[in-house]
Tab-separated table of C-alpha atoms and ligand atoms in Angstrom:
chain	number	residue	atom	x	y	z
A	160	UNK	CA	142.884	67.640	33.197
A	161	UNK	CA	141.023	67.225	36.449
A	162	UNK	CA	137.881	69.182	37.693
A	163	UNK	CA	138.476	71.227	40.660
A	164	UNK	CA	136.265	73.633	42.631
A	165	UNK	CA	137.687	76.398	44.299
A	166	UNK	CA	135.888	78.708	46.871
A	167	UNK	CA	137.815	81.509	47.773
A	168	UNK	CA	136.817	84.216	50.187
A	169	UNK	CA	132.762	83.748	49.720
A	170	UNK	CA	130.445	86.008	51.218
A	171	UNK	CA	127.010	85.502	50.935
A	172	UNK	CA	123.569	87.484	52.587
A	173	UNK	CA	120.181	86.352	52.185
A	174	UNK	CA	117.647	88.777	52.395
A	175	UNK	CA	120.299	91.395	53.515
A	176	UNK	CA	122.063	89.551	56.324
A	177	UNK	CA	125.687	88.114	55.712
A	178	UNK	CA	125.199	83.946	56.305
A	179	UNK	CA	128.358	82.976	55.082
A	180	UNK	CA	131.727	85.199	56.092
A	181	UNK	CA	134.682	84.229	53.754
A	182	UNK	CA	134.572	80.891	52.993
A	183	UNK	CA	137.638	79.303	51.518
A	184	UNK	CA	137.588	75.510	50.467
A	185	UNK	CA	139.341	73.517	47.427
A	186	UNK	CA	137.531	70.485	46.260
A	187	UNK	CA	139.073	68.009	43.640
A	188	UNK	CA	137.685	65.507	41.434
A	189	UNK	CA	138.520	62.032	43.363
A	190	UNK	CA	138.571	63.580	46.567
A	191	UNK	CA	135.855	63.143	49.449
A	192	UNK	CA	135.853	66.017	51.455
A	193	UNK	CA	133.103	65.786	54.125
A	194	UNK	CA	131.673	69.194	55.399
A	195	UNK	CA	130.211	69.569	59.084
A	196	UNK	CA	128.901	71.948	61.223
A	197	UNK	CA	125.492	72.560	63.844
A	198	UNK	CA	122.799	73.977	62.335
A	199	UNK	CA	122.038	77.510	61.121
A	200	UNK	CA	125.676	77.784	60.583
A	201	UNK	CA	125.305	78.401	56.775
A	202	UNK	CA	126.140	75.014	55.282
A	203	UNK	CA	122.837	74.964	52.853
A	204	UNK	CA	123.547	78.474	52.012
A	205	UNK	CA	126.823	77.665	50.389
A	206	UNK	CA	125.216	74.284	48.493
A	207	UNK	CA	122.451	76.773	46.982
A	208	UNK	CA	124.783	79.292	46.519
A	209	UNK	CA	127.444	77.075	44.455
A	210	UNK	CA	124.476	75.700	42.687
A	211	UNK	CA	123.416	79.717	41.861
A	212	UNK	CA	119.940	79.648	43.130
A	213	UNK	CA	118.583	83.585	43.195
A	214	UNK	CA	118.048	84.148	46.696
A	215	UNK	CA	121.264	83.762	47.859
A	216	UNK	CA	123.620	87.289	46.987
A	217	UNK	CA	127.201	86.643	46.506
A	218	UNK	CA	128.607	90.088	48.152
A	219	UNK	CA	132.307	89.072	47.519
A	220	UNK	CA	134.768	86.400	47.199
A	221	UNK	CA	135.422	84.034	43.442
A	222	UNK	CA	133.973	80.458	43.016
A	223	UNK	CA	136.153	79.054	40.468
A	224	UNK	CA	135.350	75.519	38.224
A	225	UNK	CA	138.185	74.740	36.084
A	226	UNK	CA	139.257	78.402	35.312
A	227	UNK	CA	135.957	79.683	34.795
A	228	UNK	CA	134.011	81.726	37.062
A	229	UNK	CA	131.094	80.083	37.777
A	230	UNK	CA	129.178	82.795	39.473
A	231	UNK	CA	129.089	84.590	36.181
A	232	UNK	CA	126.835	81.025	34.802
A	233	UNK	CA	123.348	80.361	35.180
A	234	UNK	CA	121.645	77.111	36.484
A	235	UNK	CA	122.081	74.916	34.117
A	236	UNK	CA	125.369	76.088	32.659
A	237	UNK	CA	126.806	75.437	35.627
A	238	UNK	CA	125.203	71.991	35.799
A	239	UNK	CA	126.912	71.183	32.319
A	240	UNK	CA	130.250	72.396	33.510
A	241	UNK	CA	129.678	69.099	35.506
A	242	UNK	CA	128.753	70.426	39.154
A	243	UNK	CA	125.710	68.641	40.833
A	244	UNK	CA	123.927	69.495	43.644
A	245	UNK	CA	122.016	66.834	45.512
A	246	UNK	CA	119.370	69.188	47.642
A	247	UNK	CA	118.191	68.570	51.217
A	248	UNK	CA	114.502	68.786	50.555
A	249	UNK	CA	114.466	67.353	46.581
A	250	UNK	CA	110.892	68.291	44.868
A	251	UNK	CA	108.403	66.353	43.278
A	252	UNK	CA	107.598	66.958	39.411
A	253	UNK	CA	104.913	65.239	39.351
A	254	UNK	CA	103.689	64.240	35.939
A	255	UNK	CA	107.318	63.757	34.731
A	256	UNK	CA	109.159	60.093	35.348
A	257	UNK	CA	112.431	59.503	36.730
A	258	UNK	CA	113.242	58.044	33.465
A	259	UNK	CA	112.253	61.353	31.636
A	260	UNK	CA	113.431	63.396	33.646
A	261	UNK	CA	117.082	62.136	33.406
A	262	UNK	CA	116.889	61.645	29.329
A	263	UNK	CA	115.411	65.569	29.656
A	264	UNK	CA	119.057	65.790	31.927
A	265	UNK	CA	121.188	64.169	29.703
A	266	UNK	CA	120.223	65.334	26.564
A	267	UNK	CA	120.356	69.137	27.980
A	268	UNK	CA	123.837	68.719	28.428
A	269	UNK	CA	124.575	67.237	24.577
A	270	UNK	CA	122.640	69.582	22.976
A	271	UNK	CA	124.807	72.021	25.025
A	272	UNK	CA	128.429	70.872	23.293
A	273	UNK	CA	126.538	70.225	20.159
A	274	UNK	CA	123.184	72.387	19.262
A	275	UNK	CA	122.362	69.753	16.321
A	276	UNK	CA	122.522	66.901	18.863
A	277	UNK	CA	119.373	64.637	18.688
A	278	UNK	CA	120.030	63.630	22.306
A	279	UNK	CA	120.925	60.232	23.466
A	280	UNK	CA	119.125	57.550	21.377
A	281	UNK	CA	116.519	55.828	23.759
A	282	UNK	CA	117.860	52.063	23.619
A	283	UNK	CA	120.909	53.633	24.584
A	284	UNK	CA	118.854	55.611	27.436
A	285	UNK	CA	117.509	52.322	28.641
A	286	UNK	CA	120.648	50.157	28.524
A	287	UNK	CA	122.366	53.297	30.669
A	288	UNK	CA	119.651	53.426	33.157
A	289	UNK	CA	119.451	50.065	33.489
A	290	UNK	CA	122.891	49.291	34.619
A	291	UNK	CA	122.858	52.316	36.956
A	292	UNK	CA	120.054	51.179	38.955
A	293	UNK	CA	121.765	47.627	38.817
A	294	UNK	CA	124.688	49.075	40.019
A	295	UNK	CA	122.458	51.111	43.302
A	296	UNK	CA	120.476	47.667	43.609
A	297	UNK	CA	117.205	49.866	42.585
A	298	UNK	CA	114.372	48.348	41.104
A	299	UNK	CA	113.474	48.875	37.185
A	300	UNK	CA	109.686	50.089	38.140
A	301	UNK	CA	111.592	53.406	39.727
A	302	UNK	CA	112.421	54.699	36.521
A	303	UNK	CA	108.698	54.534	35.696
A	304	UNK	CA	107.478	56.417	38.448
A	305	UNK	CA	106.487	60.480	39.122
A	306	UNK	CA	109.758	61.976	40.397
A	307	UNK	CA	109.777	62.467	44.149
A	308	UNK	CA	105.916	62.119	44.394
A	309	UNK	CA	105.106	60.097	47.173
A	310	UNK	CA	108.752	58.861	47.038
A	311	UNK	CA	109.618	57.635	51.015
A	312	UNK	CA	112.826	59.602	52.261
A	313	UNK	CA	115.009	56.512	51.417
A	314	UNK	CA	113.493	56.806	48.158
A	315	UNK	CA	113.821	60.432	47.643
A	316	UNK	CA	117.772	60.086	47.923
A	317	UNK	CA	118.193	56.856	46.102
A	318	UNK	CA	116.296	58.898	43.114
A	319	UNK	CA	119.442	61.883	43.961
A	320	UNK	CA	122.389	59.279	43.499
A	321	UNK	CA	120.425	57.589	40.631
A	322	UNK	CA	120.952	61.686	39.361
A	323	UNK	CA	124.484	61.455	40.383
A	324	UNK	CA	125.146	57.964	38.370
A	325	UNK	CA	123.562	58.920	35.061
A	326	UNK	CA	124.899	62.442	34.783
A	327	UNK	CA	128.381	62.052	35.687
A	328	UNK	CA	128.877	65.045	37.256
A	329	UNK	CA	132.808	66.122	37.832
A	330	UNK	CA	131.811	67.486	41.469
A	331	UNK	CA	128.789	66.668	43.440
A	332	UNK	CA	127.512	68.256	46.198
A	333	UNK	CA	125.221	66.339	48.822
A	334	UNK	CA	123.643	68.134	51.052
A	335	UNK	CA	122.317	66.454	54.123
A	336	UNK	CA	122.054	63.141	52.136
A	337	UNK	CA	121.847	61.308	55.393
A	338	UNK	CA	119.092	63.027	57.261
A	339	UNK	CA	115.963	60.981	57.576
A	340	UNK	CA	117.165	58.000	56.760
A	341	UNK	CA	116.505	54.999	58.900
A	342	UNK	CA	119.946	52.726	59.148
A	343	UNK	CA	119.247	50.850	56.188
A	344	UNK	CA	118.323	53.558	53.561
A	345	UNK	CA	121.382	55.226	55.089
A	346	UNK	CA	123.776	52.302	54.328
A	347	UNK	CA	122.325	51.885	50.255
A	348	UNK	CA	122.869	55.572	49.988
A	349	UNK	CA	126.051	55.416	51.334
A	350	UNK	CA	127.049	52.267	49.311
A	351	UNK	CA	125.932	53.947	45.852
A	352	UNK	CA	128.303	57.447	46.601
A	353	UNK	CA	130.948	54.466	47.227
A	354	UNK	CA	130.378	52.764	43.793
A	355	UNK	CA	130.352	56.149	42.486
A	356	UNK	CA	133.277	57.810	44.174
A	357	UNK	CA	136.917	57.109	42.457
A	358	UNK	CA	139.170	59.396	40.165
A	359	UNK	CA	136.245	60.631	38.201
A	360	UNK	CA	133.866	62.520	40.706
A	361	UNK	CA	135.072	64.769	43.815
A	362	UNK	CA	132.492	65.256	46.420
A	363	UNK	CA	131.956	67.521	49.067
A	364	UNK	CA	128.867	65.296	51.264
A	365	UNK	CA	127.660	68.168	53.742
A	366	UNK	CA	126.631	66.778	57.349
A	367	UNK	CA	125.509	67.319	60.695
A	368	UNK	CA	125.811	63.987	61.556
A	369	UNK	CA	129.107	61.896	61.851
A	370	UNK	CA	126.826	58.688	61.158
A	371	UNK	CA	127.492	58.840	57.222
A	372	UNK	CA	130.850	59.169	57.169
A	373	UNK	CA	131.031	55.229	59.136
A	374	UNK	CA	130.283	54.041	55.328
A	375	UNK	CA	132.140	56.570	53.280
A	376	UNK	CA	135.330	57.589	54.764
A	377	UNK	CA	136.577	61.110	53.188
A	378	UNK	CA	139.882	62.696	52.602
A	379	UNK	CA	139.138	65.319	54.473
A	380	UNK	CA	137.026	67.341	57.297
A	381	UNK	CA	135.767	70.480	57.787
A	382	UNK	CA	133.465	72.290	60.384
A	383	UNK	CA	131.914	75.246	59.788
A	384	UNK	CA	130.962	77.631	62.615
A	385	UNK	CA	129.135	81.059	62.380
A	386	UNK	CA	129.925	81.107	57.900
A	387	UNK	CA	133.110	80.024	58.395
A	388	UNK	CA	134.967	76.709	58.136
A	389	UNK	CA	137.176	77.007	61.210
A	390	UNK	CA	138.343	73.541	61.861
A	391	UNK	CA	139.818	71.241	58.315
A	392	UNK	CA	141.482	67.827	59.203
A	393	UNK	CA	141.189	64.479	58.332
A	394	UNK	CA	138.517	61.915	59.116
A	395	UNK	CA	139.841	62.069	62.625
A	396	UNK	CA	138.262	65.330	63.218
A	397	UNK	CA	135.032	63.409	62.324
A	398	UNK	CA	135.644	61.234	64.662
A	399	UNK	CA	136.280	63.810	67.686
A	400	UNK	CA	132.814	65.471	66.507
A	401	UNK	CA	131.145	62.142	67.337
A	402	UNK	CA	132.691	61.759	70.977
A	403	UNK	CA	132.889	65.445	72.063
A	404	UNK	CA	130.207	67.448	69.876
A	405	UNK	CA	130.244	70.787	68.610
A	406	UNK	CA	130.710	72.507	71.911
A	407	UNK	CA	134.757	72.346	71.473
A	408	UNK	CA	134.567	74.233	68.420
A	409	UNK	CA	131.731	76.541	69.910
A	410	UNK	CA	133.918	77.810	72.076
A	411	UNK	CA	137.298	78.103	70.544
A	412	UNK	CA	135.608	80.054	67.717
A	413	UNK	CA	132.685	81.973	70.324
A	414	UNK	CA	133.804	84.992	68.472
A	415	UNK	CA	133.314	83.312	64.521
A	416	UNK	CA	129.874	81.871	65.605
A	417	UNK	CA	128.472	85.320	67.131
B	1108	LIG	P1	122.702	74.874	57.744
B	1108	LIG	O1	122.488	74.226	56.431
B	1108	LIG	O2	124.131	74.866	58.216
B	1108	LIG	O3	121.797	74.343	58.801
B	1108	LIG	P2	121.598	77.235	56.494
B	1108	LIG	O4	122.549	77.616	55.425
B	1108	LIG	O5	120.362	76.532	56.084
B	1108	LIG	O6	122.374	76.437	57.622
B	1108	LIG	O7	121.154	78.536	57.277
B	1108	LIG	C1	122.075	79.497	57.751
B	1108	LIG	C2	121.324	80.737	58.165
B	1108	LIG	O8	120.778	81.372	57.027
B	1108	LIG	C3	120.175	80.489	59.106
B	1108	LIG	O9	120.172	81.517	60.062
B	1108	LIG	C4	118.962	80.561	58.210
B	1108	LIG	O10	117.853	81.012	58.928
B	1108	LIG	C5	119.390	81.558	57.144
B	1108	LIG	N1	118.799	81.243	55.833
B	1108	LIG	C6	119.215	80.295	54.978
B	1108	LIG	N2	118.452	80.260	53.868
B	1108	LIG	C7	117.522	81.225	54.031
B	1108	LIG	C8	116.432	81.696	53.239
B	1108	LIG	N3	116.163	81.145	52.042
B	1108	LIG	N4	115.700	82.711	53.721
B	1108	LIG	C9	115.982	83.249	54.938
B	1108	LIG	N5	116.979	82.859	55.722
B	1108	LIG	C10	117.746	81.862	55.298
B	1109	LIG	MG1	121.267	72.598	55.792
């Protein structure tokens, strides 16, 4: 059976004021659906929400992973239910490699179908590892280094879709993936979610920028304007973003974004 996401009707306030106002949006694993919008419009808000982080207050509406509600999970339950959530501004653990980290990762989620699990044996770890970062073109000494500390923004997101390629999530979530990246970074990023994407993983890349989706081309497009998505279409609509801006949506939806 295939993973798929389903947002239906989501309201969401932070700190008492409603960000996102009935968001609806299916995502399915082997699909790339790209999600756009201007800024302040509530795109992060949904990413933290799906990924359940406290100050964000679902007020209504059903987030659904493969029958299950995931609302009702915490963290890291929702994390082994194979959702993943690459985050705009990723934090540094410092004292903790990439390397470790990941085992930590992996091994969570084993011990999770079976309690008695002694985790992934480390040869195993290694050999795993290793052909991920051959497969992103990363160099070995990055598994030996501090997560995110003093990481360069390329660096930063290559250590995200080195997450994405050992964990295997079922849906992944990238939000702003692209931003900071010089052209280069940009195009190894975008490369890796391309080795990655295929029947197995559905991802929803969240965007301001049309830029990232020159290098991975998605199923589908939608803008969101004032907590809504108002606008779903192909990669076309990416495209009409690029040449025209936001201002086309702005004001057909002047009402949605007030
Ligand atoms: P986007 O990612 O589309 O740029 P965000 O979801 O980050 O938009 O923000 C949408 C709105 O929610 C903004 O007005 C922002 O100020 C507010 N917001 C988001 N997160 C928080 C937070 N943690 N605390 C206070 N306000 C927030
Ligand atoms: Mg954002």
């Amino acid at each position: 059976m295939s993973a798929v996401l389903e947002i239906r009707n989501l309201h969401v306030s932070v700190e008492g004021k409603e960000i996102l106002k009935g968001v609806n949006l299916v995502v399915k694993q082997g699909e790339i659906h790209a999600l756009m919008g201007p800024n302040g419009t509530g795109k992060s808000t949904l990413s933290n929400t799906l990924m359940g982080h406290p100050h964000y207050v679902v007020t209504s509406g059903q987030v659904i992973m493969d029958g299950v509600d995931l609302l009702e999970l915490g963290v890291d339950e929702r994390s082994r239910m194979g959702l993943f959530l690459a985050f705009q501004y990723p934090v540094a653990i410092p004292g903790v490699t990439v390397a470790n980290f990941l085992r930590t990762a992996i091994n969570a989620r084993l011990r999770a179908v079976d309690p008695k699990s002694k985790g992934m044996p480390i040869p195993a770890f290694r050999k795993l590892l290793k052909e991920r970062m051959d497969t992103l073109q990363m160099s070995h000494d990055f598994a030996g280094r501090y997560l995110n500390e003093g990481f360069s923004g390329g660096e930063k997101k290559r250590a995200e879709i080195l997450q994405l390629a050992t964990l295997e999530p079922t849906i992944a979530i990238m939000d702003e993936t692209d931003s900071g990246l010089d052209i280069d970074a940009l195009r190894i990023v975008a490369d890796g979610i391309n080795k990655l994407v295929g029947p197995k993983l559905g991802v929803l890349i969240i965007t301001h920028y049309q830029r990232m989706l020159n290098y991975i081309k998605p199923d589908k497009v939608h803008i969101m304007m004032g907590g809504r998505i108002v606008e779903s279409g192909g990669p076309d609509l990416a495209l009409q973003l690029e040449a025209q801006g936001y201002e086309w949506v702005r004001e057909r939806y002047a009402e949605a974004a007030a």
